[in-house]
Amino acid sequence: MSSPIGVPNLSYMDKAYNLYQDYKLEKFPQNGATRTNKMLRNAFGEDFPDVLEIIRKSSFVFINIPEILDQVKPISNKIVHIGGIALKKPKKLDERLVKIFENSQKGVVLFSFGSLANTDLMPEELKMAYLEAFSTFSQYEFIWKYHLRTNDTLLFSKYPNVHPMEWVDQNSILAQRKTKAFMTHCGLNSFIEGSFNGIPMIATPLFSDQNYNAAIIEHKGTGIYLDLKKVTTMTVTNVLKEVLESDRYYKNAQELKKKLTTFPYKPNEKIVKFVEYAVENSIEDELNLPGANMTFIEYFCLDILIPLFVLALLFTYVVYRILSRLITFALYNVAKTKAD
């Protein structure tokens, strides 16, 4: 939910922050379950089962990210990756988009912060930083998913290679051969669509899992991370120049695209087979991780480490006492010999 951008190669401070976030988020499922239980029991009665218990007894959990795109991590066997299942086939572009692609000399860049971010509320200095940076790439056309306000029409008319659109068929634009880069907030759908189409990305996450997705883009070398707090005309210009003029990101993105599109298990086939299997078999606790039911002492192996620590202390104490006695005895004999 708030991943460091350096995942998986974390610095000391990243690890410390990660540990703090892990502790903070530990109570998140329980708090959410408490509120959900209250709503469900108000609707269906007090005997409605606890939602966490329902989750624990579920046969499988489907997540919308491909294995090859996710970070490698230890995970429960009940987790089934079905990434790409929501991908739609590219459609024919409308006349306005066709003209934009035809007019572009070197290619098209898509810029979108998704459906939740209200771009017309973007601070003026941020907006101008992007527009000024885009204007320096006159041989490229920029499609910006942006809700135009009345006073924005005149502003955007000063930048002929920037085309604001309130809605875009994102996947269809990314599927075009002349699309050269994707400036994205790294929402899961955008992240997956950009990856499956082999488009280099400039990742500017806003919140939540978008940070984690941006970290994957950085780690796999399919794009560049640009901190929203550091957006200026210069920083946007620099990252665009790096992505558009370097073959490295394009090659990495195309290699990842091949791995995703040739993966041996298709998500729609996978989900059908696993659902059918779950229907035919009673699977509740077999695939749950034992750690989920461990106490704090068991989970961190304190039941092993504490006795070993105590034994080490006792051993150290015994050795100390023996050495102390031997040294005292030796000193006593030396002193007695000199006296004689």
Short mmCIF file of C-alpha atoms in Angstrom, two decimals:
data_model
loop_
_atom_site.label_atom_id
_atom_site.label_comp_id
_atom_site.label_asym_id
_atom_site.label_seq_id
_atom_site.Cartn_x
_atom_site.Cartn_y
_atom_site.Cartn_z
CA MET A 1 0.00 0.00 0.00
CA SER A 2 2.99 2.34 0.38
CA SER A 3 5.87 0.47 -1.19
CA PRO A 4 9.37 1.99 -1.34
CA ILE A 5 10.34 2.65 -4.95
CA GLY A 6 13.55 0.63 -4.51
CA VAL A 7 11.77 -2.73 -4.15
CA PRO A 8 13.27 -5.32 -3.95
CA ASN A 9 16.71 -3.71 -3.38
CA LEU A 10 15.90 -1.77 -0.21
CA SER A 11 18.22 0.55 1.66
CA TYR A 12 18.44 0.50 5.46
CA MET A 13 15.92 3.36 5.74
CA ASP A 14 13.59 1.64 3.26
CA LYS A 15 13.67 -1.53 5.36
CA ALA A 16 13.00 0.44 8.54
CA TYR A 17 10.07 2.23 6.87
CA ASN A 18 8.79 -1.07 5.51
CA LEU A 19 8.87 -2.60 8.99
CA TYR A 20 6.90 0.35 10.36
CA GLN A 21 4.31 0.09 7.56
CA ASP A 22 4.01 -3.65 8.15
CA TYR A 23 3.22 -3.02 11.81
CA LYS A 24 0.79 -0.21 10.96
CA LEU A 25 -1.08 -2.20 8.32
CA GLU A 26 -1.29 -5.36 10.44
CA LYS A 27 -4.53 -4.11 11.99
CA PHE A 28 -5.99 -2.94 8.67
CA PRO A 29 -7.78 -6.22 7.74
CA GLN A 30 -9.22 -6.57 11.24
CA ASN A 31 -10.53 -3.00 11.31
CA GLY A 32 -12.04 -3.39 7.86
CA ALA A 33 -13.60 -6.72 8.84
CA THR A 34 -15.18 -5.20 11.96
CA ARG A 35 -16.96 -2.54 9.89
CA THR A 36 -17.97 -5.06 7.23
CA ASN A 37 -19.29 -7.52 9.81
CA LYS A 38 -21.44 -4.79 11.35
CA MET A 39 -23.01 -3.90 7.97
CA LEU A 40 -23.61 -7.53 6.98
CA ARG A 41 -25.13 -8.49 10.34
CA ASN A 42 -27.41 -5.48 10.25
CA ALA A 43 -28.64 -6.68 6.88
CA PHE A 44 -28.70 -10.47 7.35
CA GLY A 45 -28.81 -11.08 11.09
CA GLU A 46 -26.34 -11.56 13.94
CA ASP A 47 -25.60 -15.16 12.95
CA PHE A 48 -23.87 -14.06 9.71
CA PRO A 49 -20.33 -15.54 9.80
CA ASP A 50 -17.22 -13.41 10.32
CA VAL A 51 -15.82 -12.18 6.97
CA LEU A 52 -12.25 -13.07 7.95
CA GLU A 53 -13.41 -16.60 8.63
CA ILE A 54 -15.07 -16.68 5.19
CA ILE A 55 -11.78 -15.57 3.63
CA ARG A 56 -9.81 -18.19 5.57
CA LYS A 57 -12.17 -20.91 4.34
CA SER A 58 -12.16 -19.76 0.71
CA SER A 59 -10.71 -22.31 -1.72
CA PHE A 60 -8.74 -19.82 -3.83
CA VAL A 61 -8.07 -16.12 -4.11
CA PHE A 62 -7.74 -14.67 -7.61
CA ILE A 63 -5.52 -11.61 -8.10
CA ASN A 64 -5.36 -9.54 -11.26
CA ILE A 65 -1.61 -9.47 -11.88
CA PRO A 66 0.47 -11.97 -13.90
CA GLU A 67 3.18 -13.95 -12.11
CA ILE A 68 5.85 -12.69 -14.51
CA LEU A 69 4.88 -9.07 -13.84
CA ASP A 70 4.72 -9.26 -10.05
CA GLN A 71 7.63 -9.12 -7.62
CA VAL A 72 8.81 -12.58 -6.53
CA LYS A 73 7.75 -13.29 -2.94
CA PRO A 74 6.69 -16.15 -0.65
CA ILE A 75 2.95 -16.51 -1.02
CA SER A 76 0.11 -18.85 -0.15
CA ASN A 77 -0.69 -21.62 -2.62
CA LYS A 78 -4.32 -20.51 -2.64
CA ILE A 79 -3.33 -17.31 -4.48
CA VAL A 80 -4.02 -17.71 -8.21
CA HIS A 81 -2.69 -15.11 -10.65
CA ILE A 82 -5.14 -14.18 -13.40
CA GLY A 83 -3.46 -10.97 -14.55
CA GLY A 84 -4.65 -9.67 -17.90
CA ILE A 85 -8.14 -11.15 -17.64
CA ALA A 86 -9.67 -7.66 -17.88
CA LEU A 87 -7.72 -6.72 -21.01
CA LYS A 88 -9.95 -5.78 -23.93
CA LYS A 89 -9.12 -6.13 -27.59
CA PRO A 90 -7.96 -2.88 -29.19
CA LYS A 91 -10.63 -1.06 -31.18
CA LYS A 92 -10.41 1.05 -34.30
CA LEU A 93 -9.42 4.63 -33.46
CA ASP A 94 -11.89 7.45 -34.08
CA GLU A 95 -11.19 10.13 -36.70
CA ARG A 96 -9.65 12.62 -34.26
CA LEU A 97 -7.15 10.07 -32.95
CA VAL A 98 -6.34 8.84 -36.45
CA LYS A 99 -5.41 12.41 -37.47
CA ILE A 100 -3.24 12.83 -34.38
CA PHE A 101 -1.31 9.66 -35.19
CA GLU A 102 -1.00 10.62 -38.86
CA ASN A 103 0.32 14.09 -37.99
CA SER A 104 2.94 12.80 -35.57
CA GLN A 105 6.43 12.73 -37.05
CA LYS A 106 8.17 10.54 -34.49
CA GLY A 107 5.27 9.13 -32.52
CA VAL A 108 2.61 9.67 -29.87
CA VAL A 109 2.85 9.87 -26.07
CA LEU A 110 -0.20 9.05 -23.92
CA PHE A 111 -0.52 10.88 -20.59
CA SER A 112 -3.19 9.75 -18.13
CA PHE A 113 -3.61 9.82 -14.37
CA GLY A 114 -6.56 7.43 -14.55
CA SER A 115 -10.25 7.85 -13.88
CA LEU A 116 -10.10 8.83 -10.18
CA ALA A 117 -7.68 11.77 -10.30
CA ASN A 118 -9.49 15.01 -11.10
CA THR A 119 -6.94 16.56 -13.48
CA ASP A 120 -8.72 19.90 -13.86
CA LEU A 121 -7.90 20.53 -10.18
CA MET A 122 -4.19 20.11 -10.87
CA PRO A 123 -2.16 23.06 -9.51
CA GLU A 124 -1.35 25.63 -12.19
CA GLU A 125 2.43 25.26 -11.79
CA LEU A 126 2.17 21.49 -12.25
CA LYS A 127 0.02 21.85 -15.34
CA MET A 128 2.40 24.39 -16.87
CA ALA A 129 5.41 22.17 -16.11
CA TYR A 130 3.90 19.39 -18.22
CA LEU A 131 2.75 21.68 -21.04
CA GLU A 132 6.10 23.46 -21.31
CA ALA A 133 7.96 20.14 -21.29
CA PHE A 134 5.67 18.68 -24.00
CA SER A 135 6.19 21.75 -26.20
CA THR A 136 9.92 21.00 -26.44
CA PHE A 137 9.13 17.71 -28.23
CA SER A 138 7.48 19.23 -31.30
CA GLN A 139 7.97 16.07 -33.36
CA TYR A 140 5.77 14.10 -30.95
CA GLU A 141 2.03 14.41 -30.32
CA PHE A 142 0.79 14.20 -26.71
CA ILE A 143 -2.64 12.86 -25.85
CA TRP A 144 -3.55 14.03 -22.35
CA LYS A 145 -6.59 12.60 -20.57
CA TYR A 146 -7.78 15.89 -19.15
CA HIS A 147 -11.13 17.47 -18.28
CA LEU A 148 -11.06 20.87 -19.97
CA ARG A 149 -12.41 23.80 -18.02
CA THR A 150 -13.63 26.90 -19.86
CA ASN A 151 -10.50 28.90 -19.07
CA ASP A 152 -8.26 25.97 -20.16
CA THR A 153 -9.30 26.05 -23.82
CA LEU A 154 -7.23 29.13 -24.65
CA LEU A 155 -4.26 27.79 -22.66
CA PHE A 156 -4.13 24.45 -24.49
CA SER A 157 -4.53 26.18 -27.88
CA LYS A 158 -1.02 27.59 -27.35
CA TYR A 159 0.41 24.06 -27.38
CA PRO A 160 -0.59 22.52 -30.75
CA ASN A 161 1.10 19.16 -30.09
CA VAL A 162 -0.89 18.60 -26.87
CA HIS A 163 -4.40 17.17 -27.24
CA PRO A 164 -6.59 17.16 -24.09
CA MET A 165 -9.37 14.55 -24.08
CA GLU A 166 -11.90 13.92 -21.36
CA TRP A 167 -11.99 10.18 -22.13
CA VAL A 168 -9.62 7.92 -24.06
CA ASP A 169 -9.70 4.28 -25.09
CA GLN A 170 -6.39 3.71 -23.37
CA ASN A 171 -5.68 0.15 -24.46
CA SER A 172 -6.46 0.93 -28.11
CA ILE A 173 -4.04 3.87 -28.08
CA LEU A 174 -1.31 1.83 -26.37
CA ALA A 175 -1.72 -0.90 -28.99
CA GLN A 176 -0.70 1.47 -31.81
CA ARG A 177 2.80 1.05 -33.27
CA LYS A 178 3.39 4.81 -33.21
CA THR A 179 2.75 5.04 -29.44
CA LYS A 180 6.22 5.59 -28.00
CA ALA A 181 5.64 6.20 -24.29
CA PHE A 182 2.96 6.08 -21.60
CA MET A 183 2.98 8.63 -18.77
CA THR A 184 0.89 6.96 -16.09
CA HIS A 185 -0.13 7.05 -12.42
CA CYS A 186 0.46 3.27 -12.37
CA GLY A 187 -3.03 2.16 -11.46
CA LEU A 188 -3.24 -1.62 -11.84
CA ASN A 189 -5.19 -1.59 -15.12
CA SER A 190 -2.90 1.05 -16.65
CA PHE A 191 0.17 -0.81 -15.43
CA ILE A 192 -1.05 -4.07 -16.97
CA GLU A 193 -2.17 -2.46 -20.26
CA GLY A 194 1.15 -0.65 -20.69
CA SER A 195 3.09 -3.84 -19.93
CA PHE A 196 1.06 -6.10 -22.23
CA ASN A 197 1.47 -3.60 -25.09
CA GLY A 198 5.24 -3.29 -24.57
CA ILE A 199 5.19 0.49 -24.08
CA PRO A 200 7.93 2.23 -22.05
CA MET A 201 6.37 4.04 -19.09
CA ILE A 202 7.01 7.13 -17.02
CA ALA A 203 5.60 6.22 -13.63
CA THR A 204 4.19 8.93 -11.35
CA PRO A 205 2.21 7.12 -8.63
CA LEU A 206 -0.33 9.07 -6.57
CA PHE A 207 -1.26 6.65 -3.75
CA SER A 208 -1.91 3.07 -2.64
CA ASP A 209 -0.65 0.16 -4.80
CA GLN A 210 0.51 2.57 -7.51
CA ASN A 211 3.82 2.94 -5.63
CA TYR A 212 4.34 -0.83 -5.76
CA ASN A 213 3.55 -0.94 -9.49
CA ALA A 214 5.97 1.93 -10.15
CA ALA A 215 8.65 0.01 -8.23
CA ILE A 216 8.15 -2.97 -10.57
CA ILE A 217 8.53 -0.72 -13.63
CA GLU A 218 11.81 0.62 -12.23
CA HIS A 219 13.07 -2.84 -11.28
CA LYS A 220 12.29 -4.41 -14.65
CA GLY A 221 13.76 -1.45 -16.55
CA THR A 222 10.60 -0.84 -18.61
CA GLY A 223 10.35 2.80 -17.57
CA ILE A 224 11.36 5.58 -15.18
CA TYR A 225 9.93 6.70 -11.86
CA LEU A 226 9.13 10.42 -11.57
CA ASP A 227 8.16 11.67 -8.12
CA LEU A 228 5.09 13.93 -8.33
CA LYS A 229 6.68 16.25 -5.76
CA LYS A 230 9.65 16.76 -8.08
CA VAL A 231 7.71 17.51 -11.26
CA THR A 232 9.11 20.57 -13.04
CA THR A 233 9.54 21.46 -16.69
CA MET A 234 13.14 20.25 -16.47
CA THR A 235 12.43 16.91 -14.75
CA VAL A 236 9.59 16.05 -17.15
CA THR A 237 11.77 17.03 -20.12
CA ASN A 238 14.66 14.91 -18.85
CA VAL A 239 12.62 11.73 -18.29
CA LEU A 240 10.86 12.10 -21.63
CA LYS A 241 14.19 12.55 -23.39
CA GLU A 242 15.58 9.48 -21.62
CA VAL A 243 12.62 7.26 -22.48
CA LEU A 244 12.07 8.49 -26.05
CA GLU A 245 15.71 8.58 -27.11
CA SER A 246 17.04 5.46 -25.36
CA ASP A 247 16.43 2.03 -26.87
CA ARG A 248 16.91 0.34 -23.49
CA TYR A 249 13.40 0.96 -22.17
CA TYR A 250 11.73 -0.01 -25.43
CA LYS A 251 13.71 -3.26 -25.67
CA ASN A 252 12.94 -4.15 -22.04
CA ALA A 253 9.25 -3.34 -22.53
CA GLN A 254 9.06 -5.46 -25.69
CA GLU A 255 10.83 -8.37 -23.97
CA LEU A 256 8.36 -8.18 -21.08
CA LYS A 257 5.46 -8.04 -23.55
CA LYS A 258 6.66 -11.28 -25.13
CA LYS A 259 6.90 -12.99 -21.73
CA LEU A 260 3.36 -11.88 -20.87
CA THR A 261 1.69 -12.74 -24.17
CA THR A 262 3.38 -16.16 -24.52
CA PHE A 263 2.79 -17.26 -20.92
CA PRO A 264 1.54 -20.89 -21.04
CA TYR A 265 -1.59 -20.35 -18.92
CA LYS A 266 -4.27 -17.96 -20.17
CA PRO A 267 -6.12 -16.16 -17.33
CA ASN A 268 -9.65 -16.90 -18.56
CA GLU A 269 -8.86 -20.62 -18.91
CA LYS A 270 -7.13 -20.62 -15.54
CA ILE A 271 -10.02 -19.10 -13.60
CA VAL A 272 -12.53 -21.56 -15.12
CA LYS A 273 -10.40 -24.59 -14.24
CA PHE A 274 -9.74 -23.44 -10.67
CA VAL A 275 -13.41 -22.62 -10.05
CA GLU A 276 -14.47 -26.01 -11.40
CA TYR A 277 -11.87 -27.70 -9.21
CA ALA A 278 -13.09 -25.79 -6.14
CA VAL A 279 -16.68 -26.82 -6.86
CA GLU A 280 -15.72 -30.49 -7.15
CA ASN A 281 -13.54 -30.57 -4.03
CA SER A 282 -13.85 -29.38 -0.46
CA ILE A 283 -10.83 -27.12 0.07
CA GLU A 284 -10.80 -24.95 3.17
CA ASP A 285 -7.65 -25.05 5.27
CA GLU A 286 -5.30 -27.17 3.18
CA LEU A 287 -3.70 -24.21 1.39
CA ASN A 288 -3.65 -21.74 4.28
CA LEU A 289 -0.23 -20.72 5.57
CA PRO A 290 0.39 -22.06 9.11
CA GLY A 291 1.85 -18.67 10.05
CA ALA A 292 -1.64 -17.18 9.94
CA ASN A 293 -2.55 -19.03 13.15
CA MET A 294 0.76 -18.61 14.96
CA THR A 295 1.20 -16.44 18.01
CA PHE A 296 3.68 -13.55 18.00
CA ILE A 297 6.19 -15.73 19.89
CA GLU A 298 5.85 -18.65 17.44
CA TYR A 299 5.85 -16.50 14.28
CA PHE A 300 9.17 -14.86 15.13
CA CYS A 301 10.64 -18.12 16.51
CA LEU A 302 11.01 -16.58 19.96
CA ASP A 303 10.08 -19.95 21.49
CA ILE A 304 13.35 -21.22 19.95
CA LEU A 305 15.53 -18.14 20.29
CA ILE A 306 14.69 -17.22 23.91
CA PRO A 307 15.73 -20.64 25.37
CA LEU A 308 18.90 -20.56 23.23
CA PHE A 309 19.65 -17.05 24.48
CA VAL A 310 19.10 -18.13 28.10
CA LEU A 311 21.35 -21.19 27.59
CA ALA A 312 24.01 -18.97 26.02
CA LEU A 313 23.82 -16.65 29.02
CA LEU A 314 24.10 -19.59 31.45
CA PHE A 315 27.02 -21.05 29.50
CA THR A 316 28.76 -17.65 29.46
CA TYR A 317 28.16 -17.28 33.21
CA VAL A 318 29.53 -20.77 33.97
CA VAL A 319 32.63 -20.16 31.81
CA TYR A 320 33.11 -16.80 33.50
CA ARG A 321 32.89 -18.36 36.98
CA ILE A 322 35.32 -21.14 36.08
CA LEU A 323 37.81 -18.75 34.53
CA SER A 324 37.43 -16.41 37.49
CA ARG A 325 38.20 -19.25 39.92
CA LEU A 326 41.17 -20.44 37.85
CA ILE A 327 42.64 -16.93 37.60
CA THR A 328 42.14 -16.35 41.34
CA PHE A 329 43.76 -19.71 42.13
CA ALA A 330 46.69 -18.97 39.79
CA LEU A 331 47.26 -15.52 41.28
CA TYR A 332 47.10 -17.02 44.79
CA ASN A 333 49.78 -19.61 43.91
CA VAL A 334 52.03 -16.95 42.34
CA ALA A 335 51.72 -14.75 45.42
CA LYS A 336 52.37 -17.71 47.75
CA THR A 337 55.49 -18.74 45.75
CA LYS A 338 56.95 -15.22 45.99
CA ALA A 339 56.28 -15.15 49.71
CA ASP A 340 58.15 -18.42 50.22
#
